[in-house]
């Protein structure tokens, strides 16, 4: 099955998983992001593993994507799952302000 890629400028609240999303829903959302198309190159940086309230939606999506890739083949820690969920909530609040 081909995954649906959603460019950040086309992202809507309806594309986001619910606030209480589990790993599978967060994974599906994370993989709607194409870092090569959005960032322009595949450049690993430890900055991708952090975000703040001032981060752009694209930066937060990068964080969620790379966290999913880091945890995709092993048991997810509860703290990582919670952080990814908080990141989605921050995206939601930013989209509501647009």
Coordinates of C-alpha atoms in Angstrom, one line a residue:
X1 CA 0.0 0.0 0.0
X2 CA 1.3 3.4 -1.0
X3 CA 1.4 5.9 1.8
X4 CA -0.2 9.3 1.4
X5 CA 2.3 12.1 1.6
X6 CA 0.9 15.4 2.8
X7 CA 3.0 18.5 2.3
X8 CA 3.1 20.8 5.3
X9 CA 1.4 23.7 3.5
X10 CA -1.5 21.3 2.7
X11 CA -1.7 19.9 6.3
X12 CA -5.1 20.3 8.0
X13 CA -6.4 19.5 11.5
X14 CA -8.3 16.6 10.0
X15 CA -5.0 15.0 9.0
X16 CA -3.8 14.9 12.6
X17 CA -4.3 11.8 14.8
X18 CA -6.4 12.3 18.0
X19 CA -4.8 13.7 21.1
X20 CA -4.8 10.2 22.7
X21 CA -3.3 8.5 19.6
X22 CA -1.4 5.3 20.0
X23 CA 1.8 4.2 18.3
X24 CA 0.1 3.0 15.1
X25 CA -1.8 6.3 14.6
X26 CA 1.3 8.3 15.3
X27 CA 3.3 6.2 12.9
X28 CA 0.7 6.6 10.1
X29 CA 0.8 10.4 10.6
X30 CA 4.6 10.5 10.9
X31 CA 5.0 8.8 7.6
X32 CA 2.8 11.4 5.8
X33 CA 5.9 13.6 5.9
X34 CA 8.6 13.4 3.2
X35 CA 11.7 15.0 4.7
X36 CA 13.6 15.0 1.4
X37 CA 10.8 16.9 -0.4
X38 CA 10.3 19.3 2.5
X39 CA 13.8 19.9 3.8
X40 CA 15.5 19.5 0.4
X41 CA 18.2 17.1 1.4
X42 CA 18.8 14.2 3.8
X43 CA 20.9 15.9 6.4
X44 CA 20.9 14.2 9.8
X45 CA 21.2 16.5 12.7
X46 CA 20.5 16.1 16.4
X47 CA 18.4 19.3 16.1
X48 CA 15.8 17.1 14.4
X49 CA 15.2 15.3 17.7
X50 CA 14.0 18.4 19.5
X51 CA 11.3 21.0 19.1
X52 CA 9.9 23.9 21.1
X53 CA 6.8 26.1 21.1
X54 CA 8.5 28.4 18.6
X55 CA 9.3 25.6 16.1
X56 CA 7.5 25.7 12.8
X57 CA 5.0 23.0 11.8
X58 CA 7.6 21.6 9.4
X59 CA 10.2 21.4 12.2
X60 CA 7.7 19.6 14.5
X61 CA 6.8 17.2 11.7
X62 CA 10.5 16.5 11.1
X63 CA 10.8 15.7 14.8
X64 CA 7.8 13.3 14.7
X65 CA 9.1 11.6 11.5
X66 CA 12.6 11.0 12.9
X67 CA 11.3 9.8 16.2
X68 CA 9.1 7.3 14.3
X69 CA 12.1 6.1 12.3
X70 CA 14.2 5.8 15.5
X71 CA 11.6 3.7 17.2
X72 CA 10.0 1.8 14.3
X73 CA 11.7 -1.6 14.9
X74 CA 11.7 -1.8 18.6
X75 CA 9.4 -1.3 21.6
X76 CA 8.5 2.3 21.9
X77 CA 9.2 4.0 25.2
X78 CA 6.2 5.6 26.9
X79 CA 8.1 8.9 27.2
X80 CA 8.8 9.0 23.5
X81 CA 5.2 8.1 22.7
X82 CA 4.1 11.0 25.0
X83 CA 6.5 13.4 23.4
X84 CA 5.3 12.6 20.0
X85 CA 1.7 13.1 21.2
X86 CA 2.6 16.4 22.6
X87 CA 4.2 17.4 19.3
X88 CA 1.0 16.6 17.5
X89 CA -1.0 18.7 19.9
X90 CA 1.4 21.6 19.3
X91 CA 0.9 21.2 15.5
X92 CA -2.9 21.3 16.2
X93 CA -2.6 24.5 18.1
X94 CA -0.5 26.1 15.4
X95 CA -2.9 25.1 12.7
X96 CA -5.8 26.5 14.7
X97 CA -4.1 29.9 14.8
X98 CA -3.6 30.0 11.0

